[in-house]
Amino acid sequence: MNIYDIAKEAGVSIATVSRVMNDSPKVSEKTKKKVQEIIEQAEYTPNIFAQGLGLNTMHTIGVLVPRISDAYMSSAVAFLEDDLNERGYGCILGCSGFSQAGKEAHVSMMLSKHIDALILVGSTYAGTGASEEETDYIRKAAAKTPVFIINGLVEGENVYCTASNDYQAAYDVTTGLIQNGRRSILFLTDSHSYSANQKRKGYEAALAYGNIPVDQALQLMVKNDIYKARDLLLSQKGISFDSVFATDDGLAVGAVKYAGETGRKIPEDIEIVGYNNSSLCICSNPELTSVDNCVSKVCEDTVERLIKVLDQQEPVSNQTIVGCSIAYRDTTSF
């Protein structure tokens, strides 16, 4: 027996059966009882799509990440799924990769699933800031369903963003290193994403405030891989640096390995700071100081605002910035 048979036997519409299964207050107790008895007798198990018929909701949220193997992405997905499940929503997960074509194709695919809202996890979806055309696909998607972006800011109607204050965190880290006597701070990153650019701007602003010239030779980019980061630093024969600020913990662990191979003592000879406060920090030897970008709080804020938008509650702000903190460990002395 399917939802159509249930509706026919009860003498009601499919939408009414859907409302009963979703415990809607719009159905009378008499009708609700009649439909529930038929469902129980038939041992009918509704699916999420049948429940959504006639209610304009599938109670399903699309969650898109560029790469699930990334520690930040996987943590965010875990937090989002827990928070959404508690509120009665299921998730459809997709991995888009980092290319523009891949992101656009996966957003279109998600929209075809008749989701209630779309969450884009990661600053790559906010583009590099080079052109608004990079994010036009998000505004087009938002014309069909609410779009929520984690750790990136995009302007647009029906687009809601929650981002960590990466600029301030990077400024605070760099300032701490400067106040501790460091003058040659190497900035190590793996992308030109919105988040990475905010970190770079905070780093450069702190250097300027400390009257330290910005040296492009001390800004390096490498794939987010521990050994590639180590090898890149080992290859830098023409520059000297007394500290490393990395935009990801994996890159920072690569700097720790570099220090070990070159005999530089941590934190006496070189101080190292990572980003994301992941499990890599306590796996590192010595344990790694890292910026905690409060991914759980960012995800919680995203889900709370998503529910308000879907429930058409009070007006919801399009942008929220969440503060970061620094988890101090053994790779720094400031």
mmCIF file of C-alpha atoms in Angstrom:
data_model
loop_
_atom_site.group_PDB
_atom_site.id
_atom_site.type_symbol
_atom_site.label_atom_id
_atom_site.label_comp_id
_atom_site.label_asym_id
_atom_site.label_seq_id
_atom_site.Cartn_x
_atom_site.Cartn_y
_atom_site.Cartn_z
ATOM 1 C CA MET A 1 0.000 0.000 0.000
ATOM 2 C CA ASN A 2 1.307 3.464 -0.915
ATOM 3 C CA ILE A 3 0.302 7.004 -0.012
ATOM 4 C CA TYR A 4 -2.266 7.079 -2.822
ATOM 5 C CA ASP A 5 -3.965 3.941 -1.481
ATOM 6 C CA ILE A 6 -3.991 5.417 2.038
ATOM 7 C CA ALA A 7 -5.653 8.589 0.763
ATOM 8 C CA LYS A 8 -8.234 6.647 -1.268
ATOM 9 C CA GLU A 9 -9.226 4.355 1.599
ATOM 10 C CA ALA A 10 -9.479 7.249 4.049
ATOM 11 C CA GLY A 11 -11.445 9.339 1.595
ATOM 12 C CA VAL A 12 -9.062 12.269 1.858
ATOM 13 C CA SER A 13 -6.501 13.975 -0.350
ATOM 14 C CA ILE A 14 -2.837 13.008 -0.596
ATOM 15 C CA ALA A 15 -1.976 16.367 0.978
ATOM 16 C CA THR A 16 -4.097 15.485 4.010
ATOM 17 C CA VAL A 17 -2.262 12.170 4.431
ATOM 18 C CA SER A 18 1.018 14.092 4.219
ATOM 19 C CA ARG A 19 -0.168 16.505 6.893
ATOM 20 C CA VAL A 20 -1.098 13.627 9.180
ATOM 21 C CA MET A 21 2.326 12.038 8.738
ATOM 22 C CA ASN A 22 3.949 15.389 9.521
ATOM 23 C CA ASP A 23 1.683 15.920 12.543
ATOM 24 C CA SER A 24 0.268 19.127 11.099
ATOM 25 C CA PRO A 25 -2.258 21.004 13.310
ATOM 26 C CA LYS A 26 -4.316 21.775 10.197
ATOM 27 C CA VAL A 27 -5.965 18.333 10.276
ATOM 28 C CA SER A 28 -8.918 17.606 12.571
ATOM 29 C CA GLU A 29 -8.439 14.990 15.288
ATOM 30 C CA LYS A 30 -11.163 12.842 13.737
ATOM 31 C CA THR A 31 -9.509 12.766 10.308
ATOM 32 C CA LYS A 32 -6.059 12.315 11.847
ATOM 33 C CA LYS A 33 -7.212 9.303 13.838
ATOM 34 C CA LYS A 34 -8.864 7.718 10.799
ATOM 35 C CA VAL A 35 -5.749 8.105 8.631
ATOM 36 C CA GLN A 36 -3.415 6.893 11.376
ATOM 37 C CA GLU A 37 -5.500 3.739 11.886
ATOM 38 C CA ILE A 38 -5.288 2.894 8.174
ATOM 39 C CA ILE A 39 -1.521 3.530 8.199
ATOM 40 C CA GLU A 40 -1.054 1.261 11.227
ATOM 41 C CA GLN A 41 -3.229 -1.516 9.803
ATOM 42 C CA ALA A 42 -1.326 -1.451 6.526
ATOM 43 C CA GLU A 43 2.028 -1.226 8.356
ATOM 44 C CA TYR A 44 2.825 1.571 5.949
ATOM 45 C CA THR A 45 6.291 3.180 6.178
ATOM 46 C CA PRO A 46 6.255 6.628 4.559
ATOM 47 C CA ASN A 47 9.240 7.952 2.652
ATOM 48 C CA ILE A 48 10.475 11.492 2.824
ATOM 49 C CA PHE A 49 9.160 12.382 -0.626
ATOM 50 C CA ALA A 50 5.696 11.041 0.061
ATOM 51 C CA GLN A 51 5.595 13.048 3.292
ATOM 52 C CA GLY A 52 6.358 16.191 1.356
ATOM 53 C CA LEU A 53 3.562 15.855 -1.180
ATOM 54 C CA GLY A 54 1.133 18.738 -0.858
ATOM 55 C CA LEU A 55 3.155 20.437 1.892
ATOM 56 C CA ASN A 56 5.750 22.193 -0.292
ATOM 57 C CA THR A 57 8.514 20.639 1.795
ATOM 58 C CA MET A 58 10.590 17.493 1.645
ATOM 59 C CA HIS A 59 12.240 18.112 5.022
ATOM 60 C CA THR A 60 15.513 17.635 3.192
ATOM 61 C CA ILE A 61 18.505 19.954 3.087
ATOM 62 C CA GLY A 62 21.214 19.762 0.451
ATOM 63 C CA VAL A 63 24.745 20.016 1.826
ATOM 64 C CA LEU A 64 27.554 20.627 -0.640
ATOM 65 C CA VAL A 65 31.275 20.485 0.160
ATOM 66 C CA PRO A 66 34.248 20.634 -2.211
ATOM 67 C CA ARG A 67 35.975 17.638 -0.607
ATOM 68 C CA ILE A 68 34.697 15.513 2.290
ATOM 69 C CA SER A 69 38.173 14.201 3.157
ATOM 70 C CA ASP A 70 39.141 17.671 4.388
ATOM 71 C CA ALA A 71 39.060 17.757 8.213
ATOM 72 C CA TYR A 72 37.188 21.073 8.361
ATOM 73 C CA MET A 73 34.583 19.954 5.831
ATOM 74 C CA SER A 74 33.924 16.595 7.466
ATOM 75 C CA SER A 75 33.590 18.209 10.903
ATOM 76 C CA ALA A 76 31.156 20.772 9.541
ATOM 77 C CA VAL A 77 29.035 18.095 7.848
ATOM 78 C CA ALA A 78 28.899 16.085 11.085
ATOM 79 C CA PHE A 79 27.742 19.123 13.078
ATOM 80 C CA LEU A 80 25.203 20.129 10.427
ATOM 81 C CA GLU A 81 23.705 16.658 10.130
ATOM 82 C CA ASP A 82 23.312 16.331 13.906
ATOM 83 C CA ASP A 83 21.671 19.747 14.237
ATOM 84 C CA LEU A 84 19.354 19.206 11.264
ATOM 85 C CA ASN A 85 18.334 15.702 12.358
ATOM 86 C CA GLU A 86 17.358 17.057 15.758
ATOM 87 C CA ARG A 87 14.979 19.404 13.957
ATOM 88 C CA GLY A 88 13.490 16.711 11.742
ATOM 89 C CA TYR A 89 15.429 17.356 8.559
ATOM 90 C CA GLY A 90 17.416 14.876 6.507
ATOM 91 C CA CYS A 91 20.467 15.682 4.390
ATOM 92 C CA ILE A 92 21.655 14.997 0.874
ATOM 93 C CA LEU A 93 25.441 15.310 0.648
ATOM 94 C CA GLY A 94 27.413 16.150 -2.476
ATOM 95 C CA CYS A 95 31.104 16.811 -3.211
ATOM 96 C CA SER A 96 31.650 19.377 -5.939
ATOM 97 C CA GLY A 97 35.407 19.694 -6.155
ATOM 98 C CA PHE A 98 36.968 23.147 -6.459
ATOM 99 C CA SER A 99 36.473 23.969 -10.139
ATOM 100 C CA GLN A 100 33.881 26.540 -11.150
ATOM 101 C CA ALA A 101 32.195 24.057 -13.497
ATOM 102 C CA GLY A 102 32.028 21.404 -10.781
ATOM 103 C CA LYS A 103 30.489 23.754 -8.255
ATOM 104 C CA GLU A 104 27.863 25.007 -10.686
ATOM 105 C CA ALA A 105 26.963 21.490 -11.863
ATOM 106 C CA HIS A 106 26.549 20.164 -8.322
ATOM 107 C CA VAL A 107 24.396 23.100 -7.262
ATOM 108 C CA SER A 108 22.091 22.381 -10.217
ATOM 109 C CA MET A 109 22.011 18.713 -9.268
ATOM 110 C CA MET A 110 21.037 19.570 -5.694
ATOM 111 C CA LEU A 111 18.220 21.821 -6.853
ATOM 112 C CA SER A 112 16.808 18.968 -8.946
ATOM 113 C CA LYS A 113 16.314 16.977 -5.710
ATOM 114 C CA HIS A 114 13.577 19.401 -4.580
ATOM 115 C CA ILE A 115 15.482 20.296 -1.402
ATOM 116 C CA ASP A 116 14.095 22.826 1.070
ATOM 117 C CA ALA A 117 17.400 24.710 1.322
ATOM 118 C CA LEU A 118 21.012 24.417 0.241
ATOM 119 C CA ILE A 119 24.075 24.717 2.481
ATOM 120 C CA LEU A 120 27.448 25.357 0.847
ATOM 121 C CA VAL A 121 30.313 24.489 3.188
ATOM 122 C CA GLY A 122 33.610 26.250 2.559
ATOM 123 C CA SER A 123 34.897 29.603 1.407
ATOM 124 C CA THR A 124 35.644 28.280 -2.088
ATOM 125 C CA TYR A 125 31.963 28.836 -2.916
ATOM 126 C CA ALA A 126 32.388 32.552 -2.176
ATOM 127 C CA GLY A 127 34.984 32.802 -4.931
ATOM 128 C CA THR A 128 38.265 34.685 -4.794
ATOM 129 C CA GLY A 129 36.792 38.166 -4.948
ATOM 130 C CA ALA A 130 38.126 38.689 -8.453
ATOM 131 C CA SER A 131 34.681 38.986 -10.045
ATOM 132 C CA GLU A 132 31.003 38.796 -9.084
ATOM 133 C CA GLU A 133 30.539 36.359 -11.976
ATOM 134 C CA GLU A 134 32.220 33.709 -9.800
ATOM 135 C CA THR A 135 29.189 33.701 -7.493
ATOM 136 C CA ASP A 136 26.352 34.365 -9.947
ATOM 137 C CA TYR A 137 25.395 30.678 -9.810
ATOM 138 C CA ILE A 138 24.652 31.075 -6.094
ATOM 139 C CA ARG A 139 22.290 33.995 -6.658
ATOM 140 C CA LYS A 140 20.520 32.030 -9.407
ATOM 141 C CA ALA A 141 20.098 29.085 -7.038
ATOM 142 C CA ALA A 142 18.805 31.405 -4.316
ATOM 143 C CA ALA A 143 15.982 32.468 -6.634
ATOM 144 C CA LYS A 144 14.666 28.904 -6.255
ATOM 145 C CA THR A 145 15.547 27.966 -2.666
ATOM 146 C CA PRO A 146 17.312 29.591 0.311
ATOM 147 C CA VAL A 147 21.101 29.240 0.102
ATOM 148 C CA PHE A 148 23.317 29.228 3.200
ATOM 149 C CA ILE A 149 27.081 29.614 2.951
ATOM 150 C CA ILE A 150 29.490 28.552 5.683
ATOM 151 C CA ASN A 151 32.732 30.522 5.987
ATOM 152 C CA GLY A 152 32.225 32.812 3.035
ATOM 153 C CA LEU A 153 30.316 36.016 2.291
ATOM 154 C CA VAL A 154 28.241 36.455 -0.856
ATOM 155 C CA GLU A 155 25.786 39.290 -1.474
ATOM 156 C CA GLY A 156 22.368 38.338 -2.783
ATOM 157 C CA GLU A 157 18.677 38.022 -2.005
ATOM 158 C CA ASN A 158 17.796 34.793 -0.200
ATOM 159 C CA VAL A 159 21.532 34.156 0.425
ATOM 160 C CA TYR A 160 22.549 33.764 4.076
ATOM 161 C CA CYS A 161 26.173 33.587 5.167
ATOM 162 C CA THR A 162 27.900 32.641 8.410
ATOM 163 C CA ALA A 163 31.656 33.135 8.508
ATOM 164 C CA SER A 164 34.441 32.960 11.040
ATOM 165 C CA ASN A 165 36.276 36.227 11.652
ATOM 166 C CA ASP A 166 39.410 35.008 9.880
ATOM 167 C CA TYR A 167 40.748 38.521 9.378
ATOM 168 C CA GLN A 168 40.786 39.288 13.091
ATOM 169 C CA ALA A 169 42.163 35.865 14.008
ATOM 170 C CA ALA A 170 45.053 36.246 11.568
ATOM 171 C CA TYR A 171 45.699 39.765 12.832
ATOM 172 C CA ASP A 172 45.783 38.545 16.438
ATOM 173 C CA VAL A 173 48.147 35.648 15.671
ATOM 174 C CA THR A 174 50.546 37.824 13.691
ATOM 175 C CA THR A 175 50.461 40.544 16.347
ATOM 176 C CA GLY A 176 51.236 37.962 19.025
ATOM 177 C CA LEU A 177 54.250 36.736 17.079
ATOM 178 C CA ILE A 178 55.499 40.300 16.512
ATOM 179 C CA GLN A 179 55.128 41.196 20.177
ATOM 180 C CA ASN A 180 57.142 38.085 20.970
ATOM 181 C CA GLY A 181 60.045 39.417 18.913
ATOM 182 C CA ARG A 182 59.387 37.700 15.582
ATOM 183 C CA ARG A 183 60.172 39.849 12.557
ATOM 184 C CA SER A 184 60.235 37.380 9.660
ATOM 185 C CA ILE A 185 56.837 35.683 9.750
ATOM 186 C CA LEU A 186 56.194 33.290 6.887
ATOM 187 C CA PHE A 187 52.583 33.050 5.678
ATOM 188 C CA LEU A 188 51.806 29.573 4.340
ATOM 189 C CA THR A 189 48.532 28.894 2.503
ATOM 190 C CA ASP A 190 46.973 26.493 0.019
ATOM 191 C CA SER A 191 44.441 28.669 -1.818
ATOM 192 C CA HIS A 192 43.135 32.081 -2.847
ATOM 193 C CA SER A 193 39.677 31.429 -1.396
ATOM 194 C CA TYR A 194 37.646 34.051 0.448
ATOM 195 C CA SER A 195 38.799 32.684 3.810
ATOM 196 C CA ALA A 196 42.463 32.476 2.793
ATOM 197 C CA ASN A 197 42.313 36.036 1.485
ATOM 198 C CA GLN A 198 40.838 37.271 4.767
ATOM 199 C CA LYS A 199 43.663 35.569 6.663
ATOM 200 C CA ARG A 200 46.235 37.137 4.349
ATOM 201 C CA LYS A 201 44.726 40.592 4.818
ATOM 202 C CA GLY A 202 44.776 40.199 8.606
ATOM 203 C CA TYR A 203 48.394 39.045 8.475
ATOM 204 C CA GLU A 204 49.457 41.984 6.313
ATOM 205 C CA ALA A 205 47.538 44.495 8.440
ATOM 206 C CA ALA A 206 49.330 43.281 11.567
ATOM 207 C CA LEU A 207 52.700 43.574 9.819
ATOM 208 C CA ALA A 208 51.865 47.131 8.798
ATOM 209 C CA TYR A 209 50.830 48.018 12.343
ATOM 210 C CA GLY A 210 54.127 46.566 13.595
ATOM 211 C CA ASN A 211 56.073 48.615 11.017
ATOM 212 C CA ILE A 212 57.274 45.455 9.273
ATOM 213 C CA PRO A 213 57.342 45.604 5.465
ATOM 214 C CA VAL A 214 55.240 43.015 3.636
ATOM 215 C CA ASP A 215 57.671 40.646 1.925
ATOM 216 C CA GLN A 216 56.034 38.646 -0.883
ATOM 217 C CA ALA A 217 58.877 36.125 -0.643
ATOM 218 C CA LEU A 218 57.499 35.184 2.785
ATOM 219 C CA GLN A 219 54.062 34.353 1.360
ATOM 220 C CA LEU A 220 54.068 30.825 -0.005
ATOM 221 C CA MET A 221 51.380 28.616 -1.507
ATOM 222 C CA VAL A 222 51.438 24.827 -1.540
ATOM 223 C CA LYS A 223 48.974 21.954 -1.727
ATOM 224 C CA ASN A 224 47.472 21.118 1.656
ATOM 225 C CA ASP A 225 49.731 18.138 2.297
ATOM 226 C CA ILE A 226 52.080 17.725 5.258
ATOM 227 C CA TYR A 227 55.060 16.453 3.276
ATOM 228 C CA LYS A 228 54.619 18.882 0.392
ATOM 229 C CA ALA A 229 54.584 21.739 2.910
ATOM 230 C CA ARG A 230 57.715 20.356 4.577
ATOM 231 C CA ASP A 231 59.533 19.956 1.283
ATOM 232 C CA LEU A 232 58.571 23.452 0.132
ATOM 233 C CA LEU A 233 60.056 24.986 3.273
ATOM 234 C CA LEU A 234 63.191 22.869 2.933
ATOM 235 C CA SER A 235 63.632 24.227 -0.603
ATOM 236 C CA GLN A 236 63.572 27.880 0.491
ATOM 237 C CA LYS A 237 67.316 28.525 0.489
ATOM 238 C CA GLY A 238 67.131 32.239 -0.305
ATOM 239 C CA ILE A 239 64.871 33.384 2.514
ATOM 240 C CA SER A 240 65.025 33.219 6.294
ATOM 241 C CA PHE A 241 62.084 33.168 8.681
ATOM 242 C CA ASP A 242 61.674 32.922 12.438
ATOM 243 C CA SER A 243 58.018 31.869 12.522
ATOM 244 C CA VAL A 244 55.282 30.341 10.392
ATOM 245 C CA PHE A 245 51.590 31.181 10.286
ATOM 246 C CA ALA A 246 49.754 28.521 8.250
ATOM 247 C CA THR A 247 46.138 28.718 7.087
ATOM 248 C CA ASP A 248 45.556 25.021 7.869
ATOM 249 C CA ASP A 249 46.837 22.635 10.518
ATOM 250 C CA GLY A 250 48.173 20.218 7.888
ATOM 251 C CA LEU A 251 50.424 22.934 6.501
ATOM 252 C CA ALA A 252 51.564 23.830 10.019
ATOM 253 C CA VAL A 253 52.479 20.206 10.798
ATOM 254 C CA GLY A 254 54.566 20.303 7.620
ATOM 255 C CA ALA A 255 56.404 23.283 9.155
ATOM 256 C CA VAL A 256 56.945 21.264 12.357
ATOM 257 C CA LYS A 257 58.549 18.482 10.300
ATOM 258 C CA TYR A 258 60.681 21.069 8.496
ATOM 259 C CA ALA A 259 61.961 22.331 11.855
ATOM 260 C CA GLY A 260 62.778 18.796 12.943
ATOM 261 C CA GLU A 261 64.789 18.083 9.811
ATOM 262 C CA THR A 262 66.737 21.341 10.006
ATOM 263 C CA GLY A 263 67.453 21.085 13.722
ATOM 264 C CA ARG A 264 65.554 24.254 14.612
ATOM 265 C CA LYS A 265 64.119 24.173 18.112
ATOM 266 C CA ILE A 266 60.405 24.858 18.619
ATOM 267 C CA PRO A 267 59.444 27.409 19.891
ATOM 268 C CA GLU A 268 62.885 28.874 20.688
ATOM 269 C CA ASP A 269 64.194 29.117 17.112
ATOM 270 C CA ILE A 270 60.889 29.081 15.266
ATOM 271 C CA GLU A 271 57.263 29.503 16.340
ATOM 272 C CA ILE A 272 54.475 27.830 14.349
ATOM 273 C CA VAL A 273 50.722 28.462 14.317
ATOM 274 C CA GLY A 274 48.117 26.460 12.425
ATOM 275 C CA TYR A 275 44.437 26.975 11.676
ATOM 276 C CA ASN A 276 41.216 25.024 12.392
ATOM 277 C CA ASN A 277 42.313 23.501 15.738
ATOM 278 C CA SER A 278 41.887 20.001 14.311
ATOM 279 C CA SER A 279 42.973 16.646 15.738
ATOM 280 C CA LEU A 280 46.280 17.127 13.931
ATOM 281 C CA CYS A 281 47.225 19.625 16.633
ATOM 282 C CA ILE A 282 47.535 17.031 19.370
ATOM 283 C CA CYS A 283 49.012 14.435 17.004
ATOM 284 C CA SER A 284 51.848 16.814 16.259
ATOM 285 C CA ASN A 285 55.052 16.654 18.294
ATOM 286 C CA PRO A 286 55.306 19.210 19.793
ATOM 287 C CA GLU A 287 51.587 19.877 20.017
ATOM 288 C CA LEU A 288 50.468 22.647 17.701
ATOM 289 C CA THR A 289 49.113 26.091 18.567
ATOM 290 C CA SER A 290 46.152 26.741 16.275
ATOM 291 C CA VAL A 291 43.280 29.119 15.614
ATOM 292 C CA ASP A 292 39.949 27.650 16.657
ATOM 293 C CA ASN A 293 37.478 28.958 14.084
ATOM 294 C CA CYS A 294 34.568 27.571 16.107
ATOM 295 C CA VAL A 295 33.111 25.412 13.333
ATOM 296 C CA SER A 296 30.477 23.957 15.683
ATOM 297 C CA LYS A 297 29.187 27.433 16.524
ATOM 298 C CA VAL A 298 29.197 28.446 12.853
ATOM 299 C CA CYS A 299 27.151 25.348 11.956
ATOM 300 C CA GLU A 300 24.766 25.861 14.861
ATOM 301 C CA ASP A 301 24.162 29.459 13.804
ATOM 302 C CA THR A 302 23.578 28.347 10.209
ATOM 303 C CA VAL A 303 20.966 25.757 11.184
ATOM 304 C CA GLU A 304 19.166 28.138 13.554
ATOM 305 C CA ARG A 305 18.857 30.775 10.844
ATOM 306 C CA LEU A 306 17.878 28.169 8.254
ATOM 307 C CA ILE A 307 14.973 26.987 10.401
ATOM 308 C CA LYS A 308 13.820 30.567 10.950
ATOM 309 C CA VAL A 309 13.862 31.215 7.216
ATOM 310 C CA LEU A 310 11.930 28.026 6.415
ATOM 311 C CA ASP A 311 9.428 28.665 9.203
ATOM 312 C CA GLN A 312 9.102 32.287 8.067
ATOM 313 C CA GLN A 313 9.803 33.549 11.550
ATOM 314 C CA GLU A 314 11.235 36.989 12.364
ATOM 315 C CA PRO A 315 13.553 38.593 9.779
ATOM 316 C CA VAL A 316 16.928 36.860 9.491
ATOM 317 C CA SER A 317 20.161 38.763 8.836
ATOM 318 C CA ASN A 318 21.955 37.829 5.648
ATOM 319 C CA GLN A 319 25.399 37.805 7.250
ATOM 320 C CA THR A 320 26.752 36.705 10.626
ATOM 321 C CA ILE A 321 30.390 36.806 11.717
ATOM 322 C CA VAL A 322 31.544 34.405 14.448
ATOM 323 C CA GLY A 323 34.649 35.206 16.496
ATOM 324 C CA CYS A 324 37.643 32.862 16.675
ATOM 325 C CA SER A 325 40.008 32.028 19.512
ATOM 326 C CA ILE A 326 43.587 30.793 19.745
ATOM 327 C CA ALA A 327 44.314 27.367 21.262
ATOM 328 C CA TYR A 328 47.809 27.802 22.688
ATOM 329 C CA ARG A 329 50.070 24.747 22.773
ATOM 330 C CA ASP A 330 53.768 23.969 22.546
ATOM 331 C CA THR A 331 54.758 25.431 19.174
ATOM 332 C CA THR A 332 54.523 29.017 20.455
ATOM 333 C CA SER A 333 55.668 30.941 23.501
ATOM 334 C CA PHE A 334 53.592 34.086 23.071
#
